[in-house]
Amino acid sequence: MGFFRAFSLKTATVKKHYLSLAKGAECQVTYIWIDYSGENLQCKTRTLNKEPTGIRDIPEWSASWMDGNLIEVTLVPVRMFRDPFTLDPDKLVLCEVLDSNRVPMGSNQRSQCAKVMEEVREFEPWFGMEQEYILFGLDGRPFGWAPQGSPFTRVNCAVGINQVYGRDICICHYKACLYAGVKICGTNAESLPSQWEFQVGPCEGTEMGDHLWTARYILHRVCEDFGVVASLDVKPIEDKLDTSGCHINFSTKEMRSEGGLQYIEEAIRRLSRRHSQHLRVYDPHGGADNMSRLTSQSSSTSSFHVFSTATSCRNVSVRIPGHVSRRGCGYFEDRRPAANCDPYNVMRTLVETCLLETCEENDDVEAS
């Protein structure tokens, strides 16, 4: 690991020279898209003759798509950000992926999410998501851990080299997101050394998914520079109880207004009746990931099989924060989405249940 760090420092010095080279009016635009698995990101870069002033100035592009067979797909730009790696005037652009008939590819869940968000625009839905991840070295061990494991006590928001590893990576990711224009709003150390969380939001509609996916891309790129891997695996270390999630906070204008608690409680009642349906889309493997994560064996996870809710409690499916209960309005937090979830799927399902569906009691799960 020491060799790789020395190599990275040397590479950073060389990289600085090339990034400082002057160029004309040209602009480098990096296209980012979600691959066939719905979990990973891909990218490639092209030159535009001048800096784009908006998303309409960025042309569509083609790419290869491997899903059993190698086919050509079309990349359709949907959200533009500043590039924190090659700096202004260069851009990052998140794209939807369409097939030759301009039909969204299977992993392109943004299109369906956008349709649903249009239906509920009058509710002004706001979202915030809390992305947990853990850092690994190239040797496959958690970053900074000794071969025999970590001897440290599990504690959130810890401080000190004997408690946390990778703070520089966390800080660099935060700064890069702010530069890019991603709506990152916070970060903290999680319960395992080298496990971290960042929060994005509040965002309205599909903007939430766009900003979270771009924040994930920036995280992976920052980790490239540090020679480490950011894992969104829901249970990153098999012999530990600690897991990684991506909790989602949700509100509508009624929930945020005076007396909004009644709307929050009604939304939670609706969620309780569709627990299993949500778990099927809250990870990319039909609920299999969350089955290993939501065991109710830790102080921060609930049961996969039983829906639960409470105020100021974190080992439940859905919680109402204490300050929301005291104020009588605000938002609620659904703690079930897995770290590797597709935010577009999570948001769409949440909105369909809370704002669109006429829910009936479902006998496939219990509620508490």
mmCIF file of C-alpha atoms in Angstrom:
data_model
loop_
_atom_site.group_PDB
_atom_site.id
_atom_site.type_symbol
_atom_site.label_atom_id
_atom_site.label_comp_id
_atom_site.label_asym_id
_atom_site.label_seq_id
_atom_site.Cartn_x
_atom_site.Cartn_y
_atom_site.Cartn_z
ATOM 1 C CA MET A 1 0.000 0.000 0.000
ATOM 2 C CA GLY A 2 2.913 2.334 0.722
ATOM 3 C CA PHE A 3 4.226 1.858 -2.813
ATOM 4 C CA PHE A 4 0.869 2.747 -4.310
ATOM 5 C CA ARG A 5 0.601 5.911 -2.206
ATOM 6 C CA ALA A 6 4.041 7.026 -3.354
ATOM 7 C CA PHE A 7 3.066 6.255 -6.942
ATOM 8 C CA SER A 8 -0.174 8.249 -6.525
ATOM 9 C CA LEU A 9 1.735 11.286 -5.220
ATOM 10 C CA LYS A 10 4.058 11.194 -8.203
ATOM 11 C CA THR A 11 1.121 10.781 -10.568
ATOM 12 C CA ALA A 12 -0.636 13.772 -8.971
ATOM 13 C CA THR A 13 2.428 15.946 -9.645
ATOM 14 C CA VAL A 14 2.571 14.889 -13.284
ATOM 15 C CA LYS A 15 -1.197 15.300 -13.668
ATOM 16 C CA LYS A 16 -1.007 18.859 -12.337
ATOM 17 C CA HIS A 17 1.380 19.780 -15.165
ATOM 18 C CA TYR A 18 -0.951 18.527 -17.904
ATOM 19 C CA LEU A 19 -4.037 20.090 -16.369
ATOM 20 C CA SER A 20 -2.278 23.450 -16.325
ATOM 21 C CA LEU A 21 -1.657 23.413 -20.085
ATOM 22 C CA ALA A 22 -3.449 26.218 -21.909
ATOM 23 C CA LYS A 23 -6.190 25.465 -24.423
ATOM 24 C CA GLY A 24 -8.513 27.449 -26.671
ATOM 25 C CA ALA A 25 -12.275 27.805 -26.516
ATOM 26 C CA GLU A 26 -12.785 24.054 -26.687
ATOM 27 C CA CYS A 27 -14.648 22.276 -23.900
ATOM 28 C CA GLN A 28 -14.292 18.682 -22.740
ATOM 29 C CA VAL A 29 -17.620 17.064 -21.886
ATOM 30 C CA THR A 30 -17.704 13.761 -20.008
ATOM 31 C CA TYR A 31 -20.861 11.724 -20.630
ATOM 32 C CA ILE A 32 -21.934 9.541 -17.669
ATOM 33 C CA TRP A 33 -24.501 6.749 -17.779
ATOM 34 C CA ILE A 34 -25.772 3.794 -15.723
ATOM 35 C CA ASP A 35 -24.741 0.418 -17.129
ATOM 36 C CA TYR A 36 -26.933 -2.626 -17.845
ATOM 37 C CA SER A 37 -26.700 -3.849 -14.236
ATOM 38 C CA GLY A 38 -28.335 -0.715 -12.864
ATOM 39 C CA GLU A 39 -25.537 -0.467 -10.276
ATOM 40 C CA ASN A 40 -22.396 0.700 -12.040
ATOM 41 C CA LEU A 41 -21.475 3.813 -13.990
ATOM 42 C CA GLN A 42 -19.642 4.275 -17.279
ATOM 43 C CA CYS A 43 -18.263 7.386 -18.937
ATOM 44 C CA LYS A 44 -16.462 8.754 -21.971
ATOM 45 C CA THR A 45 -15.366 12.224 -23.040
ATOM 46 C CA ARG A 46 -15.651 14.306 -26.200
ATOM 47 C CA THR A 47 -14.644 17.805 -27.321
ATOM 48 C CA LEU A 48 -17.142 20.557 -28.069
ATOM 49 C CA ASN A 49 -16.036 23.681 -29.924
ATOM 50 C CA LYS A 50 -17.249 25.963 -27.153
ATOM 51 C CA GLU A 51 -18.577 25.816 -23.626
ATOM 52 C CA PRO A 52 -22.254 24.727 -23.522
ATOM 53 C CA THR A 53 -24.599 27.177 -21.827
ATOM 54 C CA GLY A 54 -27.172 24.512 -21.046
ATOM 55 C CA ILE A 55 -28.169 20.915 -21.580
ATOM 56 C CA ARG A 56 -29.574 21.671 -25.042
ATOM 57 C CA ASP A 57 -26.115 22.619 -26.259
ATOM 58 C CA ILE A 58 -24.791 19.113 -25.610
ATOM 59 C CA PRO A 59 -25.463 16.685 -28.494
ATOM 60 C CA GLU A 60 -26.546 13.087 -28.141
ATOM 61 C CA TRP A 61 -23.830 10.465 -28.564
ATOM 62 C CA SER A 62 -23.595 6.736 -29.155
ATOM 63 C CA ALA A 63 -22.016 4.076 -26.950
ATOM 64 C CA SER A 64 -21.546 0.324 -26.812
ATOM 65 C CA TRP A 65 -23.829 -1.642 -24.505
ATOM 66 C CA MET A 66 -22.986 -5.093 -23.217
ATOM 67 C CA ASP A 67 -25.929 -7.073 -21.910
ATOM 68 C CA GLY A 68 -25.300 -10.544 -23.249
ATOM 69 C CA ASN A 69 -24.839 -9.060 -26.713
ATOM 70 C CA LEU A 70 -22.873 -5.988 -27.745
ATOM 71 C CA ILE A 71 -25.236 -3.376 -29.170
ATOM 72 C CA GLU A 72 -25.151 0.337 -29.906
ATOM 73 C CA VAL A 73 -27.203 2.689 -27.752
ATOM 74 C CA THR A 74 -27.857 6.422 -27.706
ATOM 75 C CA LEU A 75 -26.761 8.637 -24.827
ATOM 76 C CA VAL A 76 -29.263 11.456 -24.209
ATOM 77 C CA PRO A 77 -27.962 14.259 -21.950
ATOM 78 C CA VAL A 78 -30.362 15.144 -19.109
ATOM 79 C CA ARG A 79 -28.346 17.019 -16.435
ATOM 80 C CA MET A 80 -25.140 19.090 -16.678
ATOM 81 C CA PHE A 81 -22.547 19.788 -13.968
ATOM 82 C CA ARG A 82 -19.164 21.497 -13.780
ATOM 83 C CA ASP A 83 -16.221 19.104 -14.037
ATOM 84 C CA PRO A 84 -14.252 19.124 -10.746
ATOM 85 C CA PHE A 85 -11.429 17.051 -12.270
ATOM 86 C CA THR A 86 -10.463 19.038 -15.374
ATOM 87 C CA LEU A 87 -12.158 22.255 -14.128
ATOM 88 C CA ASP A 88 -13.992 25.039 -15.979
ATOM 89 C CA PRO A 89 -15.128 25.268 -18.699
ATOM 90 C CA ASP A 90 -15.323 21.450 -18.866
ATOM 91 C CA LYS A 91 -18.554 19.649 -17.973
ATOM 92 C CA LEU A 92 -19.971 16.416 -16.651
ATOM 93 C CA VAL A 93 -23.282 15.369 -18.167
ATOM 94 C CA LEU A 94 -25.554 12.625 -16.882
ATOM 95 C CA CYS A 95 -27.345 10.736 -19.646
ATOM 96 C CA GLU A 96 -30.317 8.486 -20.198
ATOM 97 C CA VAL A 97 -29.707 5.433 -22.406
ATOM 98 C CA LEU A 98 -32.039 4.604 -25.339
ATOM 99 C CA ASP A 99 -32.051 1.718 -27.798
ATOM 100 C CA SER A 100 -32.174 2.026 -31.592
ATOM 101 C CA ASN A 101 -35.944 2.633 -31.412
ATOM 102 C CA ARG A 102 -35.415 5.337 -28.775
ATOM 103 C CA VAL A 103 -36.943 3.151 -26.074
ATOM 104 C CA PRO A 104 -35.259 3.432 -22.641
ATOM 105 C CA MET A 105 -32.949 0.536 -21.892
ATOM 106 C CA GLY A 106 -33.939 -1.723 -18.994
ATOM 107 C CA SER A 107 -31.629 -0.088 -16.467
ATOM 108 C CA ASN A 108 -32.803 3.390 -17.455
ATOM 109 C CA GLN A 109 -35.353 3.922 -14.684
ATOM 110 C CA ARG A 110 -35.181 7.710 -14.910
ATOM 111 C CA SER A 111 -37.709 7.873 -17.733
ATOM 112 C CA GLN A 112 -40.460 6.123 -15.741
ATOM 113 C CA CYS A 113 -39.604 8.168 -12.662
ATOM 114 C CA ALA A 114 -39.949 11.414 -14.640
ATOM 115 C CA LYS A 115 -43.460 10.446 -15.790
ATOM 116 C CA VAL A 116 -44.604 9.794 -12.235
ATOM 117 C CA MET A 117 -43.025 13.011 -10.954
ATOM 118 C CA GLU A 118 -44.949 14.938 -13.596
ATOM 119 C CA GLU A 119 -48.189 13.422 -12.259
ATOM 120 C CA VAL A 120 -47.459 14.616 -8.710
ATOM 121 C CA ARG A 121 -45.922 18.004 -9.536
ATOM 122 C CA GLU A 122 -48.692 19.833 -7.649
ATOM 123 C CA PHE A 123 -47.568 18.136 -4.410
ATOM 124 C CA GLU A 124 -44.048 19.605 -4.770
ATOM 125 C CA PRO A 125 -42.263 16.428 -3.610
ATOM 126 C CA TRP A 126 -38.869 16.992 -1.999
ATOM 127 C CA PHE A 127 -36.287 14.290 -1.415
ATOM 128 C CA GLY A 128 -33.015 13.916 0.420
ATOM 129 C CA MET A 129 -30.865 10.768 0.368
ATOM 130 C CA GLU A 130 -28.138 9.562 2.723
ATOM 131 C CA GLN A 131 -25.541 7.494 0.859
ATOM 132 C CA GLU A 132 -23.392 5.149 2.959
ATOM 133 C CA TYR A 133 -20.256 3.519 1.551
ATOM 134 C CA ILE A 134 -17.074 1.837 2.722
ATOM 135 C CA LEU A 135 -13.541 2.233 1.405
ATOM 136 C CA PHE A 136 -11.435 -0.781 0.425
ATOM 137 C CA GLY A 137 -7.799 -1.031 -0.584
ATOM 138 C CA LEU A 138 -6.737 -2.767 -3.788
ATOM 139 C CA ASP A 139 -5.815 -5.776 -1.653
ATOM 140 C CA GLY A 140 -9.514 -6.290 -0.901
ATOM 141 C CA ARG A 141 -9.261 -5.326 2.780
ATOM 142 C CA PRO A 142 -11.121 -2.374 4.312
ATOM 143 C CA PHE A 143 -8.949 0.706 3.811
ATOM 144 C CA GLY A 144 -6.525 1.254 6.698
ATOM 145 C CA TRP A 145 -7.429 -1.964 8.515
ATOM 146 C CA ALA A 146 -4.747 -4.320 9.774
ATOM 147 C CA PRO A 147 -4.796 -7.897 8.382
ATOM 148 C CA GLN A 148 -6.396 -9.163 11.596
ATOM 149 C CA GLY A 149 -9.214 -6.634 11.297
ATOM 150 C CA SER A 150 -10.150 -3.476 13.158
ATOM 151 C CA PRO A 151 -9.804 -3.441 16.958
ATOM 152 C CA PHE A 152 -11.727 -0.187 17.346
ATOM 153 C CA THR A 153 -15.114 0.331 18.936
ATOM 154 C CA ARG A 154 -17.986 0.994 16.549
ATOM 155 C CA VAL A 155 -18.997 4.652 16.807
ATOM 156 C CA ASN A 156 -20.643 7.106 14.411
ATOM 157 C CA CYS A 157 -19.126 10.531 13.724
ATOM 158 C CA ALA A 158 -15.827 9.496 15.329
ATOM 159 C CA VAL A 159 -12.698 11.662 15.332
ATOM 160 C CA GLY A 160 -9.085 10.506 15.473
ATOM 161 C CA ILE A 161 -6.704 8.350 13.452
ATOM 162 C CA ASN A 162 -7.397 5.492 15.851
ATOM 163 C CA GLN A 163 -11.121 5.647 14.985
ATOM 164 C CA VAL A 164 -11.537 6.581 11.315
ATOM 165 C CA TYR A 165 -9.719 6.048 8.019
ATOM 166 C CA GLY A 166 -10.174 7.969 4.794
ATOM 167 C CA ARG A 167 -11.274 11.412 5.980
ATOM 168 C CA ASP A 168 -9.174 13.089 3.258
ATOM 169 C CA ILE A 169 -11.134 11.139 0.651
ATOM 170 C CA CYS A 170 -14.419 12.177 2.232
ATOM 171 C CA ILE A 171 -13.394 15.853 2.294
ATOM 172 C CA CYS A 172 -12.130 15.826 -1.301
ATOM 173 C CA HIS A 173 -15.364 14.215 -2.474
ATOM 174 C CA TYR A 174 -17.399 16.848 -0.612
ATOM 175 C CA LYS A 175 -15.430 19.723 -2.157
ATOM 176 C CA ALA A 176 -15.590 18.193 -5.638
ATOM 177 C CA CYS A 177 -19.384 17.823 -5.383
ATOM 178 C CA LEU A 178 -19.782 21.446 -4.291
ATOM 179 C CA TYR A 179 -17.632 22.601 -7.213
ATOM 180 C CA ALA A 180 -19.648 20.492 -9.643
ATOM 181 C CA GLY A 181 -22.961 21.896 -8.426
ATOM 182 C CA VAL A 182 -24.178 18.675 -6.831
ATOM 183 C CA LYS A 183 -26.569 19.428 -3.964
ATOM 184 C CA ILE A 184 -24.478 17.683 -1.328
ATOM 185 C CA CYS A 185 -25.522 18.916 2.108
ATOM 186 C CA GLY A 186 -23.444 16.971 4.617
ATOM 187 C CA THR A 187 -21.169 14.078 5.481
ATOM 188 C CA ASN A 188 -20.091 12.016 8.484
ATOM 189 C CA ALA A 189 -18.087 8.982 9.543
ATOM 190 C CA GLU A 190 -20.150 5.824 9.968
ATOM 191 C CA SER A 191 -19.887 3.014 12.505
ATOM 192 C CA LEU A 192 -17.013 1.110 10.866
ATOM 193 C CA PRO A 193 -13.562 2.684 10.394
ATOM 194 C CA SER A 194 -13.342 3.557 6.654
ATOM 195 C CA GLN A 195 -17.155 3.646 6.378
ATOM 196 C CA TRP A 196 -18.638 7.030 5.483
ATOM 197 C CA GLU A 197 -21.873 8.719 4.538
ATOM 198 C CA PHE A 198 -22.780 11.773 2.498
ATOM 199 C CA GLN A 199 -26.176 13.406 2.133
ATOM 200 C CA VAL A 200 -27.701 14.962 -0.983
ATOM 201 C CA GLY A 201 -30.749 17.228 -1.056
ATOM 202 C CA PRO A 202 -33.226 18.631 -0.714
ATOM 203 C CA CYS A 203 -34.063 18.063 -4.369
ATOM 204 C CA GLU A 204 -37.384 18.076 -6.187
ATOM 205 C CA GLY A 205 -38.463 15.229 -8.461
ATOM 206 C CA THR A 206 -35.915 13.473 -10.684
ATOM 207 C CA GLU A 207 -33.299 16.054 -9.690
ATOM 208 C CA MET A 208 -32.685 13.850 -6.628
ATOM 209 C CA GLY A 209 -31.647 10.850 -8.684
ATOM 210 C CA ASP A 210 -29.550 12.965 -11.050
ATOM 211 C CA HIS A 211 -27.582 14.516 -8.215
ATOM 212 C CA LEU A 212 -27.093 11.263 -6.292
ATOM 213 C CA TRP A 213 -25.838 9.337 -9.337
ATOM 214 C CA THR A 214 -23.456 12.183 -10.168
ATOM 215 C CA ALA A 215 -22.239 12.289 -6.560
ATOM 216 C CA ARG A 216 -21.550 8.550 -6.819
ATOM 217 C CA TYR A 217 -19.600 9.099 -10.039
ATOM 218 C CA ILE A 218 -17.513 11.825 -8.400
ATOM 219 C CA LEU A 219 -16.873 9.547 -5.420
ATOM 220 C CA HIS A 220 -15.507 6.785 -7.649
ATOM 221 C CA ARG A 221 -13.320 9.264 -9.544
ATOM 222 C CA VAL A 222 -11.908 10.739 -6.328
ATOM 223 C CA CYS A 223 -11.150 7.227 -5.110
ATOM 224 C CA GLU A 224 -9.221 6.561 -8.335
ATOM 225 C CA ASP A 225 -6.869 9.398 -7.377
ATOM 226 C CA PHE A 226 -6.365 7.912 -3.892
ATOM 227 C CA GLY A 227 -5.919 4.346 -5.113
ATOM 228 C CA VAL A 228 -8.884 2.970 -3.165
ATOM 229 C CA VAL A 229 -12.294 1.503 -4.004
ATOM 230 C CA ALA A 230 -15.645 2.857 -2.774
ATOM 231 C CA SER A 231 -18.065 -0.026 -2.229
ATOM 232 C CA LEU A 232 -21.847 0.321 -2.080
ATOM 233 C CA ASP A 233 -22.211 -3.305 -1.011
ATOM 234 C CA VAL A 234 -25.023 -3.500 1.549
ATOM 235 C CA LYS A 235 -23.090 -5.902 3.797
ATOM 236 C CA PRO A 236 -19.474 -5.041 3.017
ATOM 237 C CA ILE A 237 -17.908 -7.266 5.692
ATOM 238 C CA GLU A 238 -19.594 -10.622 6.171
ATOM 239 C CA ASP A 239 -18.643 -11.192 9.811
ATOM 240 C CA LYS A 240 -19.839 -7.750 10.941
ATOM 241 C CA LEU A 241 -23.373 -6.629 11.766
ATOM 242 C CA ASP A 242 -22.721 -3.251 10.141
ATOM 243 C CA THR A 243 -24.427 -2.631 6.811
ATOM 244 C CA SER A 244 -24.689 0.183 4.253
ATOM 245 C CA GLY A 245 -27.957 1.841 3.311
ATOM 246 C CA CYS A 246 -29.246 4.830 1.408
ATOM 247 C CA HIS A 247 -32.042 6.260 3.570
ATOM 248 C CA ILE A 248 -34.472 8.570 1.828
ATOM 249 C CA ASN A 249 -36.193 11.604 3.354
ATOM 250 C CA PHE A 250 -39.481 12.641 1.768
ATOM 251 C CA SER A 251 -41.987 15.463 2.091
ATOM 252 C CA THR A 252 -44.694 17.290 0.182
ATOM 253 C CA LYS A 253 -45.778 20.910 0.532
ATOM 254 C CA GLU A 254 -48.644 19.747 2.800
ATOM 255 C CA MET A 255 -46.232 17.838 5.052
ATOM 256 C CA ARG A 256 -43.948 20.864 5.294
ATOM 257 C CA SER A 257 -46.801 23.219 6.190
ATOM 258 C CA GLU A 258 -48.436 23.821 9.571
ATOM 259 C CA GLY A 259 -50.365 20.725 10.612
ATOM 260 C CA GLY A 260 -48.387 18.600 8.176
ATOM 261 C CA LEU A 261 -47.859 15.757 10.642
ATOM 262 C CA GLN A 262 -51.258 14.304 9.721
ATOM 263 C CA TYR A 263 -50.123 13.961 6.094
ATOM 264 C CA ILE A 264 -46.875 12.349 7.212
ATOM 265 C CA GLU A 265 -48.740 9.801 9.327
ATOM 266 C CA GLU A 266 -51.137 9.028 6.476
ATOM 267 C CA ALA A 267 -48.214 8.439 4.086
ATOM 268 C CA ILE A 268 -46.620 6.074 6.606
ATOM 269 C CA ARG A 269 -49.903 4.148 6.939
ATOM 270 C CA ARG A 270 -49.887 3.704 3.180
ATOM 271 C CA LEU A 271 -46.263 2.521 3.250
ATOM 272 C CA SER A 272 -47.077 -0.045 5.944
ATOM 273 C CA ARG A 273 -49.544 -1.722 3.576
ATOM 274 C CA ARG A 274 -47.016 -2.155 0.756
ATOM 275 C CA HIS A 275 -43.896 -3.159 2.675
ATOM 276 C CA SER A 276 -42.927 -6.134 0.491
ATOM 277 C CA GLN A 277 -43.554 -4.240 -2.758
ATOM 278 C CA HIS A 278 -41.120 -1.546 -1.675
ATOM 279 C CA LEU A 279 -38.450 -3.985 -0.591
ATOM 280 C CA ARG A 280 -38.505 -5.526 -4.078
ATOM 281 C CA VAL A 281 -37.353 -2.237 -5.598
ATOM 282 C CA TYR A 282 -35.247 -0.867 -2.742
ATOM 283 C CA ASP A 283 -32.207 -2.817 -3.959
ATOM 284 C CA PRO A 284 -31.231 -3.878 -7.501
ATOM 285 C CA HIS A 285 -31.709 -7.604 -6.828
ATOM 286 C CA GLY A 286 -35.405 -7.783 -6.028
ATOM 287 C CA GLY A 287 -34.942 -7.566 -2.261
ATOM 288 C CA ALA A 288 -32.151 -10.135 -1.913
ATOM 289 C CA ASP A 289 -29.624 -7.546 -0.736
ATOM 290 C CA ASN A 290 -31.950 -6.089 1.857
ATOM 291 C CA MET A 291 -32.794 -9.544 3.163
ATOM 292 C CA SER A 292 -29.188 -9.847 4.342
ATOM 293 C CA ARG A 293 -29.098 -6.233 5.539
ATOM 294 C CA LEU A 294 -32.415 -5.724 7.345
ATOM 295 C CA THR A 295 -32.014 -8.273 10.130
ATOM 296 C CA SER A 296 -32.943 -6.006 13.097
ATOM 297 C CA GLN A 297 -29.745 -7.250 14.790
ATOM 298 C CA SER A 298 -28.163 -3.804 14.983
ATOM 299 C CA SER A 299 -29.367 -0.542 16.504
ATOM 300 C CA SER A 300 -29.859 1.059 13.089
ATOM 301 C CA THR A 301 -31.655 -1.553 10.957
ATOM 302 C CA SER A 302 -35.208 -2.858 11.027
ATOM 303 C CA SER A 303 -36.698 -6.229 10.119
ATOM 304 C CA PHE A 304 -37.035 -7.302 6.507
ATOM 305 C CA HIS A 305 -40.267 -9.147 7.288
ATOM 306 C CA VAL A 306 -42.074 -6.714 9.578
ATOM 307 C CA PHE A 307 -42.881 -3.066 8.865
ATOM 308 C CA SER A 308 -42.251 -0.761 11.805
ATOM 309 C CA THR A 309 -42.411 2.940 12.521
ATOM 310 C CA ALA A 310 -41.656 5.210 15.485
ATOM 311 C CA THR A 311 -40.577 8.714 16.427
ATOM 312 C CA SER A 312 -36.895 9.415 17.192
ATOM 313 C CA CYS A 313 -35.970 5.764 16.626
ATOM 314 C CA ARG A 314 -33.512 4.392 14.078
ATOM 315 C CA ASN A 315 -34.111 0.637 14.118
ATOM 316 C CA VAL A 316 -37.443 0.955 12.309
ATOM 317 C CA SER A 317 -38.572 0.841 8.677
ATOM 318 C CA VAL A 318 -39.769 4.443 8.655
ATOM 319 C CA ARG A 319 -39.121 7.045 11.323
ATOM 320 C CA ILE A 320 -40.453 10.477 12.143
ATOM 321 C CA PRO A 321 -37.561 12.645 13.411
ATOM 322 C CA GLY A 322 -38.075 14.046 16.883
ATOM 323 C CA HIS A 323 -37.944 17.678 15.758
ATOM 324 C CA VAL A 324 -40.618 16.973 13.137
ATOM 325 C CA SER A 325 -42.917 15.511 15.777
ATOM 326 C CA ARG A 326 -42.376 18.523 18.031
ATOM 327 C CA ARG A 327 -43.003 21.059 15.256
ATOM 328 C CA GLY A 328 -45.963 19.154 13.856
ATOM 329 C CA CYS A 329 -44.686 19.309 10.275
ATOM 330 C CA GLY A 330 -41.682 18.473 8.098
ATOM 331 C CA TYR A 331 -40.717 15.103 6.590
ATOM 332 C CA PHE A 332 -40.255 11.402 7.305
ATOM 333 C CA GLU A 333 -37.324 9.069 6.697
ATOM 334 C CA ASP A 334 -37.650 5.695 4.964
ATOM 335 C CA ARG A 335 -34.612 3.736 6.181
ATOM 336 C CA ARG A 336 -35.122 0.647 4.008
ATOM 337 C CA PRO A 337 -33.372 1.522 0.698
ATOM 338 C CA ALA A 338 -30.040 -0.266 0.279
ATOM 339 C CA ALA A 339 -26.749 1.519 -0.429
ATOM 340 C CA ASN A 340 -26.755 0.193 -4.008
ATOM 341 C CA CYS A 341 -30.363 1.178 -4.749
ATOM 342 C CA ASP A 342 -31.435 3.014 -7.864
ATOM 343 C CA PRO A 343 -32.789 6.331 -6.512
ATOM 344 C CA TYR A 344 -35.179 6.687 -9.447
ATOM 345 C CA ASN A 345 -36.866 3.389 -8.514
ATOM 346 C CA VAL A 346 -37.012 4.329 -4.846
ATOM 347 C CA MET A 347 -38.511 7.763 -5.499
ATOM 348 C CA ARG A 348 -41.039 6.496 -8.025
ATOM 349 C CA THR A 349 -42.296 3.733 -5.736
ATOM 350 C CA LEU A 350 -42.440 6.052 -2.737
ATOM 351 C CA VAL A 351 -44.494 8.626 -4.611
ATOM 352 C CA GLU A 352 -46.810 6.033 -6.148
ATOM 353 C CA THR A 353 -47.631 4.610 -2.725
ATOM 354 C CA CYS A 354 -47.880 7.871 -0.788
ATOM 355 C CA LEU A 355 -49.563 10.075 -3.363
ATOM 356 C CA LEU A 356 -51.134 8.018 -6.158
ATOM 357 C CA GLU A 357 -52.096 4.515 -5.045
ATOM 358 C CA THR A 358 -55.326 3.518 -3.367
ATOM 359 C CA CYS A 359 -53.796 1.087 -0.870
ATOM 360 C CA GLU A 360 -55.573 -1.897 0.609
ATOM 361 C CA GLU A 361 -54.388 -4.062 3.468
ATOM 362 C CA ASN A 362 -51.790 -6.578 2.292
ATOM 363 C CA ASP A 363 -51.565 -9.880 4.130
ATOM 364 C CA ASP A 364 -48.061 -10.804 2.937
ATOM 365 C CA VAL A 365 -46.317 -8.895 5.765
ATOM 366 C CA GLU A 366 -46.995 -7.887 9.333
ATOM 367 C CA ALA A 367 -46.974 -4.290 10.552
ATOM 368 C CA SER A 368 -46.040 -2.955 13.954
#
